[in-house]
Amino acid sequence: MPDIIQLLPDSIANQIAAGEVVQRPASAVKELIENSIDAGSTQIKLILKEAGKTLLQIIDNGKGMSETDARMSLERHATSKIRKAEDLFTLRTMGFRGEALASIAAVSQMEMKTRRVEDELGTLLVVEGSDVKRQEPVVCEKGTSVCVKNLFYNIPARRNFLKSNASEYQHILDEFQRLALSHPEIAFQLIETDTIEYDLPPAKLSQRIVGIFGKAYQEQLAPCHEDTQLIKITGYVGRPHSAKKKRGEQFLFVNKRFVRNNYLNHAVMSAFEGLLPDGNFPFYVLFIEIDPKHVDVNVHPTKTEIKFDDERAVYAVVLSAVRQSIGAHNLTPAIDFSADVNIISKLTNASSQSKEVYFEERFSSSLNRSNLENWEKMFDDEEKIVSPTSRPLDPPLQTLRFESSLNQGEDIHEEKVCFQLHNKYIVKQVKSGMMIVDQQAAHERILFEKFIQQLKNRSAQSQQSLFPQTITFHAADFALVMEMQQEIEALGFRIEIFGKNTILVNGVPGNISSPNERDLFEGLIEQFKINQSELSVPLGENLARALAKRASIKTGQVLMREEMKALIDQLFVCTSPNYSPDGRTTFFIFDMSKIESYFNRP
Ligand code: ADP
Ligand code: MG
């Protein structure tokens, strides 16, 4: 038998390697912008068509390349950034693998123009699937422009694997924001299909944050600084009351490189402990500077994971820095509730609206169990005051169907004690013993089934907003909303387009009352995206899940007796009352015999 092993041609080897570096347009954008940053650019422009699928172009004013370097840059493992193994440990550039350009060139039609300041003419290279089609001198600006057309044109399987434009654009936006945040001194522009989405001048970090996330962030930022022998921390954290039910606005950079690190994220979250309502996330943009020899960035080709040699020390510094920055700005006024008698009279005299405002502020800035209990004691029956967010449930349904989950003959209507345990569980007597219902999980189940039904029958009622609100989205989210408009309306929202990337919310589902329609709608879209990345369910079901999660009664919410009753009644007309849509147990029954066993009955 003849020998059968052969070396792969370069173009195929490059295609295979490309799979690791370039998964989607966003990864090409990241690599190319990083190159521009490494080239010392002060202006970087990103141009997109169809979320980068048909075209993505990066234009910079950096140092450019010579004719030979331009050609060389397309070779695999060709880099100007490291020369020897030791250089890996003193790395200060974003790139170092010398794989990006080779990979992108292997899976696209690429056009590169580049000129160094000292050269009169630049170089034009036209490449198709690693094949250099043209190379010639060209008149061009100083710097480099890389234009990538039809990414994955030669790998249909990959191309088909790309998600909707909205979703691919979101990925690009994520990368763009991270890079723009980590280099506020560089001007960035993002142009998507002829519209300028971002135009960020060189700025200080705080201004860059506002430029990206909007003016509302101006008031919310608390500076964070710490300088130790091991690391230096700079950046901003969002004040606790500005925290959102939104993951994804947490940015950690190590030596200017965006990284994901659950451990350090935990350090930040711990600093906020007790200050945030359940399920809210603080905003932060934190930069860690550390001697590169204490880090290993080479863990993963996409380089967002990172290892420190002394992770615990870094954790401790981050925790203390964030704590300090929160404390230093008086975000947690430590009021001794039991001592401040004036508060009570102030409150009882205030109008009910300002009471609510007062409570919202108080709660969001220092939500802490014992305070809460103090309030409860003070106000005794004034339940309305202690629960500014409590909302009425639907009236209980008349007909009850019993499903598997309850023992035969169980009567959940029995008028016996029913009380709330730690504002989290509802405890109720049932025939076989004691039932404990998780209020949030149960309500999610109830709403979920209701929404599914409404989607099926297109039967949702809508309640007209008294003061319709406008919401402006990023282009990607706006596209997503438009894609789902029918389903969103089937749930009871009424929306209309109201200018660029903006909608007007005229009506919200009739069966839920949310304190804030905008929060509810934004939350719905945010949750939808989280779900989308975590599970694959049909669009309608995802929406129903997302809305159920966002609109449900939350742990920590005080419920009135009728609300508890209604909740239990509604739970047991559900088709699957035992679990919340995401599989959490909704209720559980403590058997009498079990209880009795605790008391050593014979
Ligand atoms: P790496 O960035 O890991 O070195 P790349 O494949 O991304 O690998 O780039 C290869 C080389 O091409 C770089 O080391 C750099 O010398 C050069 N290069 C790439 N992009 C640019 C640019 N925008 N401006 C100047 N030089 C560039
Ligand atoms: Mg690179």
XYZ file of C-alpha atoms and ligand atoms in Angstrom:
630
model
C 0.000 0.000 0.000
C 1.332 3.479 -0.840
C 1.870 6.092 1.870
C -1.248 8.124 2.290
C -0.405 11.044 4.593
C 0.053 14.432 2.911
C 0.569 17.955 4.160
C -2.468 20.154 3.652
C -2.112 23.082 1.266
C -1.768 26.418 3.098
C -5.161 27.664 2.017
C -6.891 24.725 3.674
C -4.695 24.855 6.758
C -5.567 28.543 7.065
C -9.263 27.812 6.708
C -9.094 25.308 9.498
C -7.114 27.648 11.718
C -9.571 30.422 10.878
C -12.314 28.485 12.592
C -10.633 29.151 15.890
C -10.013 32.850 15.406
C -12.986 33.951 13.320
C -16.304 32.561 14.398
C -18.485 35.404 13.225
C -18.248 38.965 11.903
C -17.752 40.221 15.451
C -14.557 38.243 15.881
C -13.123 39.722 12.683
C -14.089 43.183 13.896
C -12.356 42.586 17.203
C -9.143 41.335 15.643
C -8.967 44.134 13.114
C -9.657 46.895 15.610
C -7.063 45.415 17.932
C -4.560 45.588 15.109
C -5.427 49.243 14.590
C -4.942 49.919 18.298
C -1.618 48.112 18.283
C -0.579 50.237 15.287
C -0.897 53.354 17.447
C -3.961 54.778 15.715
C -5.756 57.788 17.145
C -8.816 57.336 14.946
C -10.559 54.105 14.099
C -13.602 53.811 11.922
C -15.746 50.706 11.579
C -18.086 50.432 8.621
C -20.666 47.653 8.374
C -23.188 46.386 5.895
C -25.707 43.784 6.977
C -24.154 43.382 10.390
C -20.789 42.702 8.794
C -22.031 39.758 6.781
C -21.572 41.401 3.412
C -19.031 43.997 4.420
C -16.954 45.043 7.356
C -14.242 47.593 7.021
C -11.828 49.053 9.515
C -9.997 52.235 8.653
C -7.252 53.539 10.913
C -4.620 56.252 10.898
C -1.945 54.115 12.511
C 1.579 53.418 11.466
C 0.717 51.410 8.349
C 2.879 48.747 6.738
C 5.634 48.596 4.170
C 4.977 46.702 0.951
C 6.812 43.621 2.216
C 5.174 43.726 5.623
C 1.766 44.075 4.042
C 2.300 40.875 2.124
C 3.904 39.196 5.104
C 1.052 40.135 7.457
C -1.166 37.617 5.652
C 1.029 34.671 6.505
C 0.104 32.521 9.442
C 2.196 33.086 12.561
C 3.517 36.281 11.049
C 3.686 38.992 13.669
C 5.720 42.058 14.492
C 4.722 41.858 18.141
C 6.770 39.070 19.626
C 10.052 37.553 18.543
C 10.894 35.054 21.208
C 9.060 32.977 23.760
C 10.007 35.279 26.632
C 8.216 38.158 24.942
C 4.967 36.415 25.777
C 5.513 37.340 29.389
C 6.016 41.035 28.806
C 3.202 41.428 26.335
C 1.773 44.933 25.999
C -0.021 44.607 22.678
C -3.505 43.242 22.027
C -2.359 40.801 19.359
C 0.576 38.453 19.333
C -0.434 35.265 17.575
C -0.034 36.485 14.047
C -3.106 34.541 13.034
C -5.844 37.064 12.556
C -5.129 38.488 9.138
C -4.203 35.075 7.726
C -7.421 33.609 9.095
C -9.672 36.400 7.897
C -8.038 36.356 4.463
C -8.663 32.609 4.258
C -12.420 32.901 4.660
C -13.325 36.123 2.871
C -12.688 38.437 -0.016
C -10.322 40.941 1.515
C -8.926 44.198 0.327
C -6.156 45.903 2.251
C -4.721 49.345 1.659
C -1.887 50.496 3.803
C 0.712 53.259 3.842
C 3.405 54.320 6.256
C 3.838 58.012 6.805
C 7.320 57.951 5.284
C 6.190 56.280 2.043
C 4.779 58.206 -0.836
C 2.699 55.363 -2.158
C 0.843 52.732 -0.241
C 0.153 49.098 -1.048
C -3.058 47.526 -2.244
C -3.633 43.830 -1.742
C -6.652 41.932 -3.006
C -7.032 38.479 -1.527
C -9.658 35.805 -1.991
C -9.610 32.749 0.208
C -5.883 33.159 0.938
C -5.168 33.686 -2.762
C -3.430 36.998 -3.443
C -5.198 38.212 -6.596
C -3.563 41.603 -6.882
C -0.770 43.519 -5.268
C 0.070 46.990 -6.489
C 1.111 50.452 -5.353
C -1.777 52.734 -4.571
C -2.391 56.319 -3.533
C -3.963 56.247 -0.088
C -4.118 57.906 3.302
C -1.558 57.159 5.939
C -2.662 54.161 7.949
C -4.433 50.966 7.085
C -7.826 50.068 5.728
C -8.944 46.461 5.751
C -12.147 45.694 3.923
C -13.635 42.245 4.444
C -16.377 41.220 2.061
C -18.646 38.213 2.209
C -17.177 36.559 5.237
C -17.294 32.739 4.930
C -18.247 33.017 1.246
C -16.192 29.854 0.652
C -17.502 27.928 3.678
C -21.282 27.715 3.189
C -21.748 25.687 6.368
C -20.236 28.517 8.389
C -22.131 31.178 6.575
C -25.435 29.424 7.150
C -24.572 29.107 10.776
C -24.569 32.891 11.231
C -27.488 34.259 13.223
C -29.906 37.012 12.244
C -28.513 40.441 11.470
C -29.832 41.695 14.770
C -27.956 39.084 16.678
C -24.706 39.391 14.741
C -24.861 43.142 15.112
C -25.263 42.765 18.849
C -22.082 40.710 18.976
C -20.230 43.359 17.012
C -21.575 46.039 19.287
C -20.334 44.149 22.333
C -16.832 44.009 20.921
C -16.951 47.604 19.756
C -18.056 48.868 23.158
C -15.356 46.955 24.967
C -12.634 48.274 22.687
C -13.964 51.820 22.772
C -14.173 51.697 26.573
C -10.680 50.382 26.983
C -9.222 53.076 24.758
C -11.073 56.317 25.421
C -8.106 58.298 24.086
C -8.811 56.945 20.594
C -11.646 58.360 18.481
C -14.070 55.654 17.340
C -16.808 55.699 14.764
C -19.288 53.011 13.941
C -21.274 53.276 10.746
C -23.873 50.633 10.012
C -25.458 50.719 6.565
C -24.760 54.437 6.089
C -25.963 55.491 9.511
C -23.542 56.776 12.103
C -24.345 54.737 15.198
C -21.468 56.006 17.313
C -19.180 58.958 16.921
C -16.916 59.014 19.923
C -14.289 61.733 20.187
C -11.119 61.168 22.195
C -12.169 61.607 25.807
C -11.704 60.772 29.437
C -13.105 57.433 30.531
C -16.150 58.979 32.218
C -17.023 60.860 29.041
C -16.513 57.742 26.967
C -18.914 55.842 29.216
C -21.521 58.542 28.778
C -20.828 58.610 25.024
C -21.576 54.917 24.788
C -24.321 54.374 27.315
C -26.020 57.736 27.403
C -26.313 60.832 29.551
C -28.213 59.016 32.267
C -24.940 57.446 33.334
C -23.383 60.769 34.138
C -24.797 60.980 37.629
C -24.392 57.342 38.417
C -20.668 56.838 38.282
C -18.522 56.534 41.368
C -14.792 56.564 40.671
C -12.804 53.604 41.889
C -9.064 53.736 42.536
C -6.597 51.533 44.281
C -2.871 51.241 43.972
C -1.038 48.351 45.559
C 2.278 46.730 44.886
C 0.631 43.951 42.968
C -2.030 45.756 40.994
C -3.494 49.104 40.182
C -7.228 49.552 39.782
C -8.961 52.449 38.074
C -12.405 52.945 36.667
C -15.983 53.520 37.697
C -18.741 51.613 39.377
C -22.411 52.473 39.067
C -24.163 53.610 42.197
C -26.373 50.893 43.632
C -29.657 52.652 42.875
C -28.762 52.694 39.209
C -28.308 48.926 39.099
C -30.410 47.170 36.515
C -31.923 43.818 35.942
C -29.473 43.573 33.195
C -26.341 41.612 32.944
C -23.813 42.681 30.371
C -22.891 46.129 31.574
C -20.026 44.794 33.600
C -16.650 45.436 32.076
C -13.389 44.233 33.462
C -10.150 44.957 31.679
C -6.772 43.578 32.542
C -3.933 45.548 31.001
C -6.536 47.099 28.712
C -7.764 43.750 27.483
C -11.406 42.868 28.111
C -11.609 39.728 30.187
C -14.229 37.503 31.690
C -13.487 36.324 35.140
C -16.289 35.021 37.312
C -14.102 35.097 40.339
C -13.376 38.811 40.101
C -16.935 39.546 39.086
C -17.877 37.894 42.318
C -15.521 40.230 44.158
C -17.375 43.230 42.745
C -20.768 41.729 43.488
C -19.669 41.032 47.039
C -18.780 44.672 47.525
C -22.374 45.503 46.616
C -23.807 42.866 48.878
C -26.917 43.992 50.677
C -27.163 47.119 48.553
C -28.883 45.729 45.509
C -32.362 44.338 45.175
C -32.416 40.693 44.195
C -31.531 39.996 40.594
C -30.040 43.414 39.903
C -26.563 43.941 38.571
C -24.327 46.916 39.119
C -22.702 48.729 36.248
C -18.934 48.732 36.314
C -15.968 49.518 34.111
C -12.824 48.535 35.939
C -9.261 48.443 34.752
C -6.655 46.314 36.394
C -3.039 46.975 35.632
C -0.713 44.227 36.584
C 2.767 43.194 35.548
C 2.175 40.865 32.571
C 4.383 38.276 34.187
C 1.637 37.638 36.750
C -0.930 36.846 34.064
C -1.392 34.177 31.500
C -3.474 35.444 28.609
C -2.665 32.531 26.433
C -5.328 30.303 27.902
C -7.738 30.535 25.022
C -7.398 31.728 21.436
C -10.157 34.270 21.768
C -8.317 35.574 24.751
C -11.151 36.721 27.003
C -10.243 34.273 29.699
C -7.316 35.012 31.867
C -5.358 33.473 34.705
C -3.572 35.287 37.505
C -0.840 33.585 39.418
C -2.268 34.948 42.668
C -5.958 35.203 42.033
C -6.927 35.566 45.678
C -4.780 38.596 46.229
C -6.329 40.272 43.192
C -9.778 39.370 44.495
C -9.081 41.025 47.822
C -7.886 44.258 46.248
C -10.857 44.455 43.884
C -13.296 43.850 46.717
C -11.773 46.491 48.917
C -11.437 49.040 46.111
C -15.065 48.737 45.103
C -16.244 48.812 48.693
C -14.266 51.919 49.283
C -15.537 53.665 46.231
C -19.089 52.945 47.217
C -18.481 54.070 50.774
C -16.423 57.071 49.832
C -19.339 58.474 47.943
C -21.878 58.017 50.631
C -23.970 55.649 48.698
C -24.926 53.758 51.793
C -26.109 56.240 54.367
C -26.253 54.147 57.498
C -29.412 55.357 59.108
C -30.292 53.732 62.353
C -33.924 53.170 61.707
C -35.030 52.524 65.237
C -33.366 55.695 66.494
C -34.579 58.119 63.876
C -38.036 58.878 65.215
C -38.488 61.839 62.950
C -38.603 59.662 59.927
C -41.915 58.247 60.985
C -43.607 61.576 61.373
C -41.992 62.822 58.204
C -43.381 59.864 56.412
C -46.848 59.975 57.851
C -47.115 63.598 56.860
C -45.748 63.183 53.402
C -47.959 62.625 50.424
C -48.267 59.024 49.428
C -46.329 59.584 46.245
C -43.325 61.018 47.966
C -43.539 58.174 50.430
C -43.128 55.819 47.558
C -40.220 57.744 46.221
C -38.721 57.800 49.654
C -39.111 54.112 50.008
C -37.782 53.292 46.601
C -34.685 55.274 47.365
C -34.332 53.881 50.802
C -34.828 50.353 49.598
C -32.517 50.524 46.690
C -29.749 52.190 48.595
C -29.821 49.984 51.628
C -31.978 46.984 51.175
C -31.209 45.039 54.212
C -33.330 42.529 56.004
C -33.213 43.923 59.485
C -34.083 47.403 58.328
C -36.980 45.995 56.487
C -38.204 44.237 59.558
C -37.882 47.403 61.552
C -40.097 49.158 59.100
C -42.631 46.450 59.318
C -42.731 46.713 63.066
C -43.110 50.446 62.926
C -45.952 50.464 60.519
C -47.717 47.378 61.656
C -50.715 47.072 59.346
C -49.731 49.803 56.982
C -48.864 47.239 54.430
C -49.216 49.646 51.601
C -46.324 51.640 52.872
C -43.946 48.798 53.285
C -44.631 47.423 49.884
C -44.573 50.191 47.345
C -44.334 47.673 44.581
C -47.041 45.270 45.640
C -49.526 44.791 42.908
C -52.915 43.207 42.771
C -53.227 39.821 41.185
C -56.036 38.776 38.938
C -59.174 37.845 40.793
C -59.145 34.147 41.616
C -60.653 31.908 39.019
C -63.964 30.356 39.894
C -63.456 26.853 38.678
C -60.647 24.816 40.033
C -59.132 21.794 38.482
C -56.920 19.645 40.616
C -53.897 18.130 39.128
C -51.613 15.348 40.140
C -49.579 17.467 42.474
C -52.047 17.680 45.330
C -53.253 14.703 47.278
C -56.783 13.581 46.649
C -59.315 15.459 48.688
C -56.949 18.318 49.396
C -58.811 21.587 49.691
C -56.614 24.558 49.099
C -59.560 26.888 49.677
C -59.909 26.025 53.273
C -60.073 29.276 55.199
C -57.251 28.675 57.559
C -54.093 30.543 58.274
C -52.156 31.632 55.282
C -49.145 33.765 55.877
C -46.010 35.009 54.279
C -42.659 33.750 55.439
C -39.762 36.174 55.055
C -41.533 37.818 52.139
C -40.585 34.835 50.094
C -42.865 31.908 50.772
C -46.563 31.549 51.375
C -47.402 29.061 54.070
C -50.841 27.494 54.121
C -52.576 24.668 55.854
C -53.700 21.802 53.663
C -55.350 18.589 54.631
C -52.226 16.484 54.700
C -50.132 19.074 56.469
C -48.528 22.344 55.555
C -47.927 23.702 52.103
C -45.108 26.116 51.345
C -45.284 28.018 48.067
C -42.392 29.941 46.570
C -44.174 33.133 45.569
C -41.906 34.072 42.725
C -41.561 30.631 41.165
C -45.325 30.121 41.444
C -46.197 33.430 39.871
C -43.777 32.819 37.014
C -45.564 29.535 36.315
C -48.975 31.200 36.393
C -47.982 34.018 34.084
C -46.104 31.729 31.739
C -49.116 29.526 31.111
C -51.324 32.531 30.715
C -48.986 34.070 28.142
C -48.647 30.848 26.195
C -52.428 30.668 26.005
C -52.650 34.251 24.843
C -50.042 33.732 22.172
C -51.977 30.756 20.923
C -55.355 32.446 20.879
C -54.070 35.949 20.186
C -56.402 36.802 23.027
C -54.390 39.128 25.208
C -56.003 42.215 26.566
C -54.081 45.387 26.506
C -54.376 48.258 28.879
C -53.831 51.645 27.384
C -50.929 53.572 28.847
C -51.945 56.898 30.336
C -48.570 58.328 29.511
C -47.151 56.369 26.595
C -43.397 56.095 26.851
C -40.799 56.028 24.141
C -37.869 53.676 24.217
C -34.775 54.024 22.084
C -32.803 50.889 21.378
C -29.512 50.072 19.835
C -30.019 49.203 16.186
C -29.682 45.484 16.914
C -32.304 45.442 19.654
C -34.597 47.593 17.596
C -34.345 45.108 14.740
C -35.115 42.337 17.195
C -38.211 44.135 18.466
C -39.397 44.615 14.899
C -38.803 40.947 14.140
C -41.014 39.975 17.062
C -43.595 42.718 16.857
C -46.455 40.334 16.131
C -45.720 38.118 19.088
C -45.070 41.051 21.375
C -48.459 42.465 20.474
C -50.084 39.097 20.941
C -48.941 39.330 24.547
C -50.812 42.584 24.982
C -48.230 45.251 24.279
C -49.156 47.968 21.831
C -46.170 49.508 20.154
C -45.475 51.716 17.201
C -42.371 52.973 15.485
C -41.513 56.434 16.677
C -38.417 57.631 14.901
C -35.037 56.087 14.481
C -34.564 52.956 16.575
C -37.343 54.240 18.786
C -40.726 52.814 19.662
C -43.675 54.186 21.518
C -45.299 51.862 24.033
C -49.020 52.642 23.994
C -50.292 49.692 25.892
C -49.129 46.917 28.140
C -50.603 43.490 28.890
C -53.848 43.879 30.768
C -53.257 41.203 33.320
C -50.113 42.520 34.871
C -49.403 45.830 36.397
C -45.854 46.921 36.286
C -44.648 49.951 38.138
C -42.876 51.108 35.025
C -43.796 50.210 31.481
C -40.446 51.086 30.048
C -38.614 48.921 32.577
C -40.988 46.105 31.810
C -40.492 46.329 28.082
C -36.741 46.764 28.226
C -36.596 43.954 30.747
C -38.588 41.744 28.419
C -36.158 42.265 25.557
C -33.151 41.870 27.827
C -34.513 38.649 29.307
C -35.380 37.395 25.857
C -31.765 37.796 24.836
C -30.485 36.072 27.950
C -32.852 33.172 27.309
C -31.822 33.072 23.698
C -28.214 32.555 24.626
C -29.026 29.948 27.247
C -31.752 27.799 25.759
C -33.170 27.027 22.407
C -36.928 27.301 22.533
C -39.280 28.701 19.921
C -39.552 32.454 19.816
C -43.051 32.605 21.302
C -42.165 30.415 24.216
C -39.047 32.406 24.877
C -41.088 35.601 24.950
C -43.635 34.073 27.299
C -40.866 32.897 29.604
C -39.113 36.224 29.494
C -42.225 38.225 30.255
C -43.269 35.825 33.013
C -39.890 36.237 34.623
C -39.896 40.009 34.404
C -43.518 40.636 35.315
C -43.752 38.188 38.167
C -44.024 38.957 41.833
C -40.548 38.920 43.240
C -38.967 37.412 46.266
C -38.937 40.099 48.919
C -42.263 41.553 47.908
C -44.812 41.857 50.650
C -48.131 40.293 49.707
C -51.521 40.959 51.136
C -53.757 38.140 52.190
C -55.971 38.283 49.097
C -52.923 38.303 46.906
C -51.597 35.172 48.550
C -54.931 33.470 48.181
C -55.242 34.427 44.540
C -51.752 33.248 43.830
C -52.375 29.813 45.283
C -55.709 29.500 43.533
C -54.188 30.355 40.210
C -51.233 28.086 40.652
C -53.431 25.075 40.943
C -55.317 25.694 37.749
C -52.037 25.565 35.871
C -51.300 22.555 33.724
C -47.948 22.013 35.400
C -48.138 23.695 38.769
C -45.146 21.894 40.259
C -42.380 23.798 38.580
C -41.595 27.268 37.355
C -40.909 27.509 33.607
C -37.203 27.181 34.291
C -37.636 24.176 36.510
C -37.623 25.584 40.040
C -39.944 23.902 42.509
C -43.019 26.041 43.082
C -44.423 24.418 46.195
C -43.937 21.608 48.529
C -45.993 19.931 51.237
C -44.788 19.128 54.691
C -46.654 16.030 55.697
C -48.336 15.915 59.117
C -46.602 12.666 59.924
C -43.271 14.315 59.144
C -44.135 17.243 61.381
C -45.273 14.939 64.112
C -42.074 12.971 63.937
C -40.258 16.104 65.033
C -42.236 16.080 68.219
C -41.514 12.485 69.039
C -45.132 11.462 69.107
C -45.465 7.779 69.854
P -0.921 39.874 15.383
O -1.778 41.062 15.616
O -1.177 38.791 16.365
O 0.523 40.213 15.248
P -2.259 39.753 12.855
O -2.454 38.665 11.882
O -3.458 40.386 13.424
O -1.333 39.215 14.000
O -1.378 40.857 12.176
C -0.118 40.509 11.629
C 0.805 41.717 11.577
O 0.340 42.644 10.602
C 0.873 42.495 12.857
O 1.845 41.966 13.743
C 1.245 43.887 12.373
O 2.643 44.003 12.215
C 0.626 43.953 10.995
N -0.651 44.700 11.012
C -1.884 44.154 11.045
N -2.839 45.107 11.056
C -2.206 46.295 11.021
C -2.633 47.675 11.027
N -3.948 48.002 11.073
N -1.682 48.630 10.982
C -0.372 48.293 10.950
N 0.095 47.033 10.968
C -0.795 46.034 10.990
Mg -3.810 41.049 15.451
